[in-house]
């Protein structure tokens, strides 16, 4: 029946793929400042398709064609953060192709061991009990040395007491983020980008927004301990889960270790 109306199977597949991409973009942009721009661009594209291909209005279609040609570059500039996040997610999926490419290209993966997990969990538990604020970032495949350069280099073995001492309120390094990778505490007091999302819980502070920011722009994981409430939060791919237990944190870190 599809052939009678000039619609091929490949056309249906084409429509489904485009619809999935648009839905994925909408889902990622929802709650950000770019969502209105995205909707506006989508409306313009629909109007352009009707003018150029349905009604075949040559003059108006030619004008809109020129706008579309120039608009592609403008969209890349306007949505550069969202495009970066989309490709980061795509490249970080734990599938056959991703694992194969890692082996072929010999990526330097950020290893974390069982003992390291225990040290991090215990430190977060103690800091949460004493309401000591903390922000710990663990890179995955994307190198964060440019973030490490914004803080103080440490390059020390992961230790519960060292983590707690660094984030102690009177410590000169307690502000900013700690970077843990390759089984070591690489740096502390690092500066992170802050999320531009508008739907973030107003009760979440700057540490939580910084955790969201770095996980939006990379495939890193981030742990936040709230100084006000003592709650522990887990952040990945721009999503945050607050109020997790010590056991849940250990499960997340163990899962992260398996994905490396």
PDB file of C-alpha atoms in Angstrom:
ATOM      1  CA  UNK A   1       0.000   0.000   0.000  1.00  0.00           C
ATOM      2  CA  UNK A   2       2.899   2.328   0.759  1.00  0.00           C
ATOM      3  CA  UNK A   3       4.133   1.965  -2.832  1.00  0.00           C
ATOM      4  CA  UNK A   4       0.748   3.060  -4.242  1.00  0.00           C
ATOM      5  CA  UNK A   5       1.138   6.457  -2.594  1.00  0.00           C
ATOM      6  CA  UNK A   6       4.795   6.794  -3.569  1.00  0.00           C
ATOM      7  CA  UNK A   7       6.073   6.133  -0.043  1.00  0.00           C
ATOM      8  CA  UNK A   8       8.945   3.698   0.223  1.00  0.00           C
ATOM      9  CA  UNK A   9      10.012   1.715   3.264  1.00  0.00           C
ATOM     10  CA  UNK A  10      13.197   3.789   3.434  1.00  0.00           C
ATOM     11  CA  UNK A  11      11.064   6.955   3.662  1.00  0.00           C
ATOM     12  CA  UNK A  12       9.295   5.584   6.731  1.00  0.00           C
ATOM     13  CA  UNK A  13      12.628   4.702   8.311  1.00  0.00           C
ATOM     14  CA  UNK A  14      13.877   8.204   7.477  1.00  0.00           C
ATOM     15  CA  UNK A  15      10.875   9.820   9.195  1.00  0.00           C
ATOM     16  CA  UNK A  16      11.239   7.623  12.281  1.00  0.00           C
ATOM     17  CA  UNK A  17      14.962   8.443  12.621  1.00  0.00           C
ATOM     18  CA  UNK A  18      14.332  12.197  12.311  1.00  0.00           C
ATOM     19  CA  UNK A  19      11.486  11.983  14.834  1.00  0.00           C
ATOM     20  CA  UNK A  20      13.717  10.118  17.305  1.00  0.00           C
ATOM     21  CA  UNK A  21      16.500  12.701  16.913  1.00  0.00           C
ATOM     22  CA  UNK A  22      14.084  15.599  17.459  1.00  0.00           C
ATOM     23  CA  UNK A  23      12.579  13.907  20.512  1.00  0.00           C
ATOM     24  CA  UNK A  24      16.037  13.262  21.956  1.00  0.00           C
ATOM     25  CA  UNK A  25      17.013  16.893  21.404  1.00  0.00           C
ATOM     26  CA  UNK A  26      13.783  18.119  22.979  1.00  0.00           C
ATOM     27  CA  UNK A  27      14.297  15.871  25.997  1.00  0.00           C
ATOM     28  CA  UNK A  28      17.875  17.094  26.484  1.00  0.00           C
ATOM     29  CA  UNK A  29      16.971  20.766  26.019  1.00  0.00           C
ATOM     30  CA  UNK A  30      13.803  20.714  28.132  1.00  0.00           C
ATOM     31  CA  UNK A  31      14.269  22.938  31.153  1.00  0.00           C
ATOM     32  CA  UNK A  32      17.206  24.836  29.635  1.00  0.00           C
ATOM     33  CA  UNK A  33      17.310  28.355  28.242  1.00  0.00           C
ATOM     34  CA  UNK A  34      17.666  26.917  24.719  1.00  0.00           C
ATOM     35  CA  UNK A  35      14.283  25.152  24.640  1.00  0.00           C
ATOM     36  CA  UNK A  36      12.372  28.179  23.274  1.00  0.00           C
ATOM     37  CA  UNK A  37      14.975  28.665  20.569  1.00  0.00           C
ATOM     38  CA  UNK A  38      14.717  24.977  19.669  1.00  0.00           C
ATOM     39  CA  UNK A  39      10.914  25.177  19.355  1.00  0.00           C
ATOM     40  CA  UNK A  40      11.216  28.322  17.218  1.00  0.00           C
ATOM     41  CA  UNK A  41      13.737  26.656  14.901  1.00  0.00           C
ATOM     42  CA  UNK A  42      11.494  23.585  14.633  1.00  0.00           C
ATOM     43  CA  UNK A  43       8.485  25.715  13.647  1.00  0.00           C
ATOM     44  CA  UNK A  44      10.572  27.521  11.012  1.00  0.00           C
ATOM     45  CA  UNK A  45      11.773  24.209   9.530  1.00  0.00           C
ATOM     46  CA  UNK A  46       8.201  22.889   9.282  1.00  0.00           C
ATOM     47  CA  UNK A  47       7.087  26.114   7.536  1.00  0.00           C
ATOM     48  CA  UNK A  48      10.087  25.891   5.177  1.00  0.00           C
ATOM     49  CA  UNK A  49       9.212  22.299   4.229  1.00  0.00           C
ATOM     50  CA  UNK A  50       5.602  23.238   3.449  1.00  0.00           C
ATOM     51  CA  UNK A  51       6.578  26.346   1.458  1.00  0.00           C
ATOM     52  CA  UNK A  52       9.333  24.645  -0.569  1.00  0.00           C
ATOM     53  CA  UNK A  53       8.027  21.122  -1.104  1.00  0.00           C
ATOM     54  CA  UNK A  54       4.249  21.145  -0.575  1.00  0.00           C
ATOM     55  CA  UNK A  55       3.075  24.512  -1.917  1.00  0.00           C
ATOM     56  CA  UNK A  56       6.237  24.982  -4.062  1.00  0.00           C
ATOM     57  CA  UNK A  57       6.278  28.767  -3.606  1.00  0.00           C
ATOM     58  CA  UNK A  58       9.490  29.599  -5.483  1.00  0.00           C
ATOM     59  CA  UNK A  59      10.229  33.154  -4.296  1.00  0.00           C
ATOM     60  CA  UNK A  60       9.460  32.625  -0.613  1.00  0.00           C
ATOM     61  CA  UNK A  61      11.055  29.195  -0.803  1.00  0.00           C
ATOM     62  CA  UNK A  62      14.285  30.643  -2.227  1.00  0.00           C
ATOM     63  CA  UNK A  63      14.460  33.218   0.578  1.00  0.00           C
ATOM     64  CA  UNK A  64      13.897  30.559   3.232  1.00  0.00           C
ATOM     65  CA  UNK A  65      16.493  28.297   1.556  1.00  0.00           C
ATOM     66  CA  UNK A  66      19.124  30.996   2.045  1.00  0.00           C
ATOM     67  CA  UNK A  67      18.110  31.447   5.675  1.00  0.00           C
ATOM     68  CA  UNK A  68      18.416  27.690   6.228  1.00  0.00           C
ATOM     69  CA  UNK A  69      21.881  27.575   4.623  1.00  0.00           C
ATOM     70  CA  UNK A  70      23.185  30.334   6.893  1.00  0.00           C
ATOM     71  CA  UNK A  71      21.170  29.101   9.859  1.00  0.00           C
ATOM     72  CA  UNK A  72      23.044  25.786  10.084  1.00  0.00           C
ATOM     73  CA  UNK A  73      26.212  27.610  11.142  1.00  0.00           C
ATOM     74  CA  UNK A  74      24.246  29.778  13.563  1.00  0.00           C
ATOM     75  CA  UNK A  75      22.663  26.697  15.143  1.00  0.00           C
ATOM     76  CA  UNK A  76      26.066  25.077  15.685  1.00  0.00           C
ATOM     77  CA  UNK A  77      27.216  28.216  17.503  1.00  0.00           C
ATOM     78  CA  UNK A  78      24.034  28.576  19.558  1.00  0.00           C
ATOM     79  CA  UNK A  79      23.744  24.904  20.495  1.00  0.00           C
ATOM     80  CA  UNK A  80      27.438  24.095  20.868  1.00  0.00           C
ATOM     81  CA  UNK A  81      27.074  22.939  24.497  1.00  0.00           C
ATOM     82  CA  UNK A  82      24.081  20.733  23.696  1.00  0.00           C
ATOM     83  CA  UNK A  83      25.793  19.264  20.606  1.00  0.00           C
ATOM     84  CA  UNK A  84      28.900  18.514  22.658  1.00  0.00           C
ATOM     85  CA  UNK A  85      26.800  16.769  25.295  1.00  0.00           C
ATOM     86  CA  UNK A  86      24.916  14.747  22.668  1.00  0.00           C
ATOM     87  CA  UNK A  87      28.108  13.411  21.074  1.00  0.00           C
ATOM     88  CA  UNK A  88      29.629  12.816  24.510  1.00  0.00           C
ATOM     89  CA  UNK A  89      26.702  10.585  25.407  1.00  0.00           C
ATOM     90  CA  UNK A  90      26.880   8.810  22.075  1.00  0.00           C
ATOM     91  CA  UNK A  91      30.579   8.078  22.467  1.00  0.00           C
ATOM     92  CA  UNK A  92      30.225   6.964  26.084  1.00  0.00           C
ATOM     93  CA  UNK A  93      27.592   4.258  25.567  1.00  0.00           C
ATOM     94  CA  UNK A  94      28.874   0.906  26.773  1.00  0.00           C
ATOM     95  CA  UNK A  95      28.179  -1.052  23.611  1.00  0.00           C
ATOM     96  CA  UNK A  96      30.233  -3.288  21.342  1.00  0.00           C
ATOM     97  CA  UNK A  97      31.356  -0.442  19.068  1.00  0.00           C
ATOM     98  CA  UNK A  98      32.408   1.718  22.026  1.00  0.00           C
ATOM     99  CA  UNK A  99      34.464  -1.072  23.605  1.00  0.00           C
ATOM    100  CA  UNK A 100      35.981  -2.000  20.238  1.00  0.00           C
ATOM    101  CA  UNK A 101      37.056   1.599  19.550  1.00  0.00           C
ATOM    102  CA  UNK A 102      38.586   1.894  23.009  1.00  0.00           C
ATOM    103  CA  UNK A 103      40.778  -1.128  22.354  1.00  0.00           C
ATOM    104  CA  UNK A 104      41.744  -0.069  18.848  1.00  0.00           C
ATOM    105  CA  UNK A 105      42.579   3.509  19.848  1.00  0.00           C
ATOM    106  CA  UNK A 106      44.057   2.445  23.214  1.00  0.00           C
ATOM    107  CA  UNK A 107      42.126   5.008  25.260  1.00  0.00           C
ATOM    108  CA  UNK A 108      43.564   5.876  28.654  1.00  0.00           C
ATOM    109  CA  UNK A 109      40.674   4.848  30.881  1.00  0.00           C
ATOM    110  CA  UNK A 110      40.264   6.235  34.353  1.00  0.00           C
ATOM    111  CA  UNK A 111      40.672   3.199  36.635  1.00  0.00           C
ATOM    112  CA  UNK A 112      39.211   2.975  40.107  1.00  0.00           C
ATOM    113  CA  UNK A 113      39.549  -0.073  42.361  1.00  0.00           C
ATOM    114  CA  UNK A 114      37.403  -1.647  45.101  1.00  0.00           C
ATOM    115  CA  UNK A 115      39.553  -0.236  47.898  1.00  0.00           C
ATOM    116  CA  UNK A 116      39.287   3.239  46.361  1.00  0.00           C
ATOM    117  CA  UNK A 117      35.496   2.907  46.340  1.00  0.00           C
ATOM    118  CA  UNK A 118      35.482   2.025  50.033  1.00  0.00           C
ATOM    119  CA  UNK A 119      37.674   5.021  50.880  1.00  0.00           C
ATOM    120  CA  UNK A 120      35.442   7.417  48.914  1.00  0.00           C
ATOM    121  CA  UNK A 121      32.216   6.012  50.401  1.00  0.00           C
ATOM    122  CA  UNK A 122      33.524   6.199  53.977  1.00  0.00           C
ATOM    123  CA  UNK A 123      34.765   9.753  53.473  1.00  0.00           C
ATOM    124  CA  UNK A 124      31.385  10.850  52.036  1.00  0.00           C
ATOM    125  CA  UNK A 125      29.550   9.111  54.893  1.00  0.00           C
ATOM    126  CA  UNK A 126      31.612  10.938  57.538  1.00  0.00           C
ATOM    127  CA  UNK A 127      31.356  14.302  55.765  1.00  0.00           C
ATOM    128  CA  UNK A 128      27.591  13.884  55.390  1.00  0.00           C
ATOM    129  CA  UNK A 129      27.252  13.102  59.100  1.00  0.00           C
ATOM    130  CA  UNK A 130      29.280  16.188  60.041  1.00  0.00           C
ATOM    131  CA  UNK A 131      27.686  18.349  57.294  1.00  0.00           C
ATOM    132  CA  UNK A 132      30.974  19.068  55.569  1.00  0.00           C
ATOM    133  CA  UNK A 133      30.451  20.226  51.986  1.00  0.00           C
ATOM    134  CA  UNK A 134      32.288  18.301  49.262  1.00  0.00           C
ATOM    135  CA  UNK A 135      32.406  17.941  45.476  1.00  0.00           C
ATOM    136  CA  UNK A 136      34.254  14.973  43.948  1.00  0.00           C
ATOM    137  CA  UNK A 137      34.585  14.472  40.183  1.00  0.00           C
ATOM    138  CA  UNK A 138      35.656  11.156  38.642  1.00  0.00           C
ATOM    139  CA  UNK A 139      36.504  11.336  34.902  1.00  0.00           C
ATOM    140  CA  UNK A 140      35.599   8.476  32.587  1.00  0.00           C
ATOM    141  CA  UNK A 141      36.932   8.598  29.007  1.00  0.00           C
ATOM    142  CA  UNK A 142      37.239  12.355  28.577  1.00  0.00           C
ATOM    143  CA  UNK A 143      40.449  13.802  30.004  1.00  0.00           C
ATOM    144  CA  UNK A 144      39.864  16.578  32.551  1.00  0.00           C
ATOM    145  CA  UNK A 145      43.437  17.790  32.936  1.00  0.00           C
ATOM    146  CA  UNK A 146      42.320  21.248  31.867  1.00  0.00           C
ATOM    147  CA  UNK A 147      40.045  21.217  34.932  1.00  0.00           C
ATOM    148  CA  UNK A 148      42.864  19.937  37.148  1.00  0.00           C
ATOM    149  CA  UNK A 149      44.988  22.901  36.035  1.00  0.00           C
ATOM    150  CA  UNK A 150      42.466  25.306  37.610  1.00  0.00           C
ATOM    151  CA  UNK A 151      43.167  23.911  41.098  1.00  0.00           C
ATOM    152  CA  UNK A 152      46.064  22.642  43.200  1.00  0.00           C
ATOM    153  CA  UNK A 153      47.913  19.511  42.089  1.00  0.00           C
ATOM    154  CA  UNK A 154      48.014  16.748  44.712  1.00  0.00           C
ATOM    155  CA  UNK A 155      48.622  13.405  42.940  1.00  0.00           C
ATOM    156  CA  UNK A 156      48.177  11.372  46.118  1.00  0.00           C
ATOM    157  CA  UNK A 157      46.758   7.938  46.919  1.00  0.00           C
ATOM    158  CA  UNK A 158      43.010   7.874  47.547  1.00  0.00           C
ATOM    159  CA  UNK A 159      42.492   7.982  51.299  1.00  0.00           C
ATOM    160  CA  UNK A 160      39.424   8.532  53.454  1.00  0.00           C
ATOM    161  CA  UNK A 161      41.298  10.815  55.866  1.00  0.00           C
ATOM    162  CA  UNK A 162      42.943  12.822  53.096  1.00  0.00           C
ATOM    163  CA  UNK A 163      39.591  13.452  51.384  1.00  0.00           C
ATOM    164  CA  UNK A 164      38.043  14.578  54.682  1.00  0.00           C
ATOM    165  CA  UNK A 165      41.026  16.830  55.517  1.00  0.00           C
ATOM    166  CA  UNK A 166      40.907  18.517  52.113  1.00  0.00           C
ATOM    167  CA  UNK A 167      37.190  19.334  52.458  1.00  0.00           C
ATOM    168  CA  UNK A 168      37.441  20.327  56.131  1.00  0.00           C
ATOM    169  CA  UNK A 169      35.860  23.763  56.572  1.00  0.00           C
ATOM    170  CA  UNK A 170      39.075  25.482  57.630  1.00  0.00           C
ATOM    171  CA  UNK A 171      41.188  23.857  54.923  1.00  0.00           C
ATOM    172  CA  UNK A 172      42.483  26.244  52.226  1.00  0.00           C
ATOM    173  CA  UNK A 173      41.425  23.684  49.565  1.00  0.00           C
ATOM    174  CA  UNK A 174      37.886  22.967  50.750  1.00  0.00           C
ATOM    175  CA  UNK A 175      36.293  25.230  48.115  1.00  0.00           C
ATOM    176  CA  UNK A 176      36.023  23.864  44.599  1.00  0.00           C
ATOM    177  CA  UNK A 177      36.114  20.310  43.286  1.00  0.00           C
ATOM    178  CA  UNK A 178      38.384  17.352  43.850  1.00  0.00           C
ATOM    179  CA  UNK A 179      39.411  15.328  40.778  1.00  0.00           C
ATOM    180  CA  UNK A 180      39.998  11.590  41.276  1.00  0.00           C
ATOM    181  CA  UNK A 181      41.372   9.488  38.398  1.00  0.00           C
ATOM    182  CA  UNK A 182      43.735   6.592  37.771  1.00  0.00           C
ATOM    183  CA  UNK A 183      43.510   5.542  41.403  1.00  0.00           C
ATOM    184  CA  UNK A 184      44.762   8.900  42.732  1.00  0.00           C
ATOM    185  CA  UNK A 185      43.524  12.227  44.009  1.00  0.00           C
ATOM    186  CA  UNK A 186      44.833  14.341  41.161  1.00  0.00           C
ATOM    187  CA  UNK A 187      43.843  17.855  42.245  1.00  0.00           C
ATOM    188  CA  UNK A 188      41.661  19.849  44.625  1.00  0.00           C
ATOM    189  CA  UNK A 189      40.034  23.285  44.714  1.00  0.00           C
ATOM    190  CA  UNK A 190      39.300  23.004  40.988  1.00  0.00           C
ATOM    191  CA  UNK A 191      36.886  25.327  39.205  1.00  0.00           C
ATOM    192  CA  UNK A 192      34.001  23.690  37.316  1.00  0.00           C
ATOM    193  CA  UNK A 193      31.540  25.079  34.765  1.00  0.00           C
ATOM    194  CA  UNK A 194      28.060  25.721  36.164  1.00  0.00           C
ATOM    195  CA  UNK A 195      24.919  24.368  34.524  1.00  0.00           C
ATOM    196  CA  UNK A 196      22.615  26.677  32.566  1.00  0.00           C
ATOM    197  CA  UNK A 197      19.515  24.626  33.355  1.00  0.00           C
ATOM    198  CA  UNK A 198      16.550  26.612  34.618  1.00  0.00           C
ATOM    199  CA  UNK A 199      14.658  23.723  36.223  1.00  0.00           C
ATOM    200  CA  UNK A 200      17.248  22.945  38.915  1.00  0.00           C
ATOM    201  CA  UNK A 201      15.804  22.635  42.422  1.00  0.00           C
ATOM    202  CA  UNK A 202      16.312  26.055  44.073  1.00  0.00           C
ATOM    203  CA  UNK A 203      17.383  24.300  47.268  1.00  0.00           C
ATOM    204  CA  UNK A 204      20.488  22.978  45.505  1.00  0.00           C
ATOM    205  CA  UNK A 205      23.571  25.119  45.909  1.00  0.00           C
ATOM    206  CA  UNK A 206      26.574  26.026  43.779  1.00  0.00           C
ATOM    207  CA  UNK A 207      28.276  22.652  44.316  1.00  0.00           C
ATOM    208  CA  UNK A 208      25.288  20.835  42.842  1.00  0.00           C
ATOM    209  CA  UNK A 209      25.102  23.222  39.895  1.00  0.00           C
ATOM    210  CA  UNK A 210      28.822  22.767  39.259  1.00  0.00           C
ATOM    211  CA  UNK A 211      28.382  18.977  39.397  1.00  0.00           C
ATOM    212  CA  UNK A 212      25.612  19.245  36.806  1.00  0.00           C
ATOM    213  CA  UNK A 213      27.774  21.539  34.677  1.00  0.00           C
ATOM    214  CA  UNK A 214      30.799  19.233  34.467  1.00  0.00           C
ATOM    215  CA  UNK A 215      28.649  16.147  33.778  1.00  0.00           C
ATOM    216  CA  UNK A 216      26.854  18.018  30.995  1.00  0.00           C
ATOM    217  CA  UNK A 217      30.130  18.903  29.290  1.00  0.00           C
ATOM    218  CA  UNK A 218      31.891  15.557  29.816  1.00  0.00           C
ATOM    219  CA  UNK A 219      31.172  11.921  30.650  1.00  0.00           C
ATOM    220  CA  UNK A 220      32.503  12.311  34.199  1.00  0.00           C
ATOM    221  CA  UNK A 221      30.627  11.335  37.357  1.00  0.00           C
ATOM    222  CA  UNK A 222      30.289  13.698  40.314  1.00  0.00           C
ATOM    223  CA  UNK A 223      29.504  13.228  44.010  1.00  0.00           C
ATOM    224  CA  UNK A 224      28.193  16.114  46.094  1.00  0.00           C
ATOM    225  CA  UNK A 225      27.874  16.314  49.871  1.00  0.00           C
ATOM    226  CA  UNK A 226      25.615  19.161  50.952  1.00  0.00           C
ATOM    227  CA  UNK A 227      26.978  21.449  53.657  1.00  0.00           C
ATOM    228  CA  UNK A 228      23.458  22.564  54.630  1.00  0.00           C
ATOM    229  CA  UNK A 229      21.613  19.222  54.772  1.00  0.00           C
ATOM    230  CA  UNK A 230      24.359  16.592  54.807  1.00  0.00           C
ATOM    231  CA  UNK A 231      22.689  14.781  51.892  1.00  0.00           C
ATOM    232  CA  UNK A 232      24.787  12.921  49.340  1.00  0.00           C
ATOM    233  CA  UNK A 233      23.999  13.384  45.638  1.00  0.00           C
ATOM    234  CA  UNK A 234      25.118  11.498  42.525  1.00  0.00           C
ATOM    235  CA  UNK A 235      25.404  13.235  39.140  1.00  0.00           C
ATOM    236  CA  UNK A 236      25.981  11.876  35.618  1.00  0.00           C
ATOM    237  CA  UNK A 237      25.130  13.126  32.109  1.00  0.00           C
ATOM    238  CA  UNK A 238      23.555  16.295  33.520  1.00  0.00           C
ATOM    239  CA  UNK A 239      21.144  14.375  35.788  1.00  0.00           C
ATOM    240  CA  UNK A 240      21.266  14.475  39.569  1.00  0.00           C
ATOM    241  CA  UNK A 241      19.895  12.146  42.232  1.00  0.00           C
ATOM    242  CA  UNK A 242      19.852  13.662  45.702  1.00  0.00           C
ATOM    243  CA  UNK A 243      19.615  12.074  49.126  1.00  0.00           C
ATOM    244  CA  UNK A 244      21.234   8.753  48.213  1.00  0.00           C
ATOM    245  CA  UNK A 245      22.402   6.368  50.951  1.00  0.00           C
ATOM    246  CA  UNK A 246      25.914   5.137  51.604  1.00  0.00           C
ATOM    247  CA  UNK A 247      24.940   1.761  50.111  1.00  0.00           C
ATOM    248  CA  UNK A 248      23.515   3.387  46.977  1.00  0.00           C
ATOM    249  CA  UNK A 249      26.692   5.421  46.517  1.00  0.00           C
ATOM    250  CA  UNK A 250      28.744   2.239  46.754  1.00  0.00           C
ATOM    251  CA  UNK A 251      26.513   0.601  44.130  1.00  0.00           C
ATOM    252  CA  UNK A 252      26.934   3.555  41.758  1.00  0.00           C
ATOM    253  CA  UNK A 253      30.709   3.506  42.163  1.00  0.00           C
ATOM    254  CA  UNK A 254      30.836  -0.269  41.661  1.00  0.00           C
ATOM    255  CA  UNK A 255      28.752   0.043  38.502  1.00  0.00           C
ATOM    256  CA  UNK A 256      31.057   2.821  37.334  1.00  0.00           C
ATOM    257  CA  UNK A 257      34.075   0.571  37.899  1.00  0.00           C
ATOM    258  CA  UNK A 258      32.518  -2.162  35.720  1.00  0.00           C
ATOM    259  CA  UNK A 259      31.869   0.336  32.913  1.00  0.00           C
ATOM    260  CA  UNK A 260      35.510   1.351  32.719  1.00  0.00           C
TER     261      UNK A 260
END
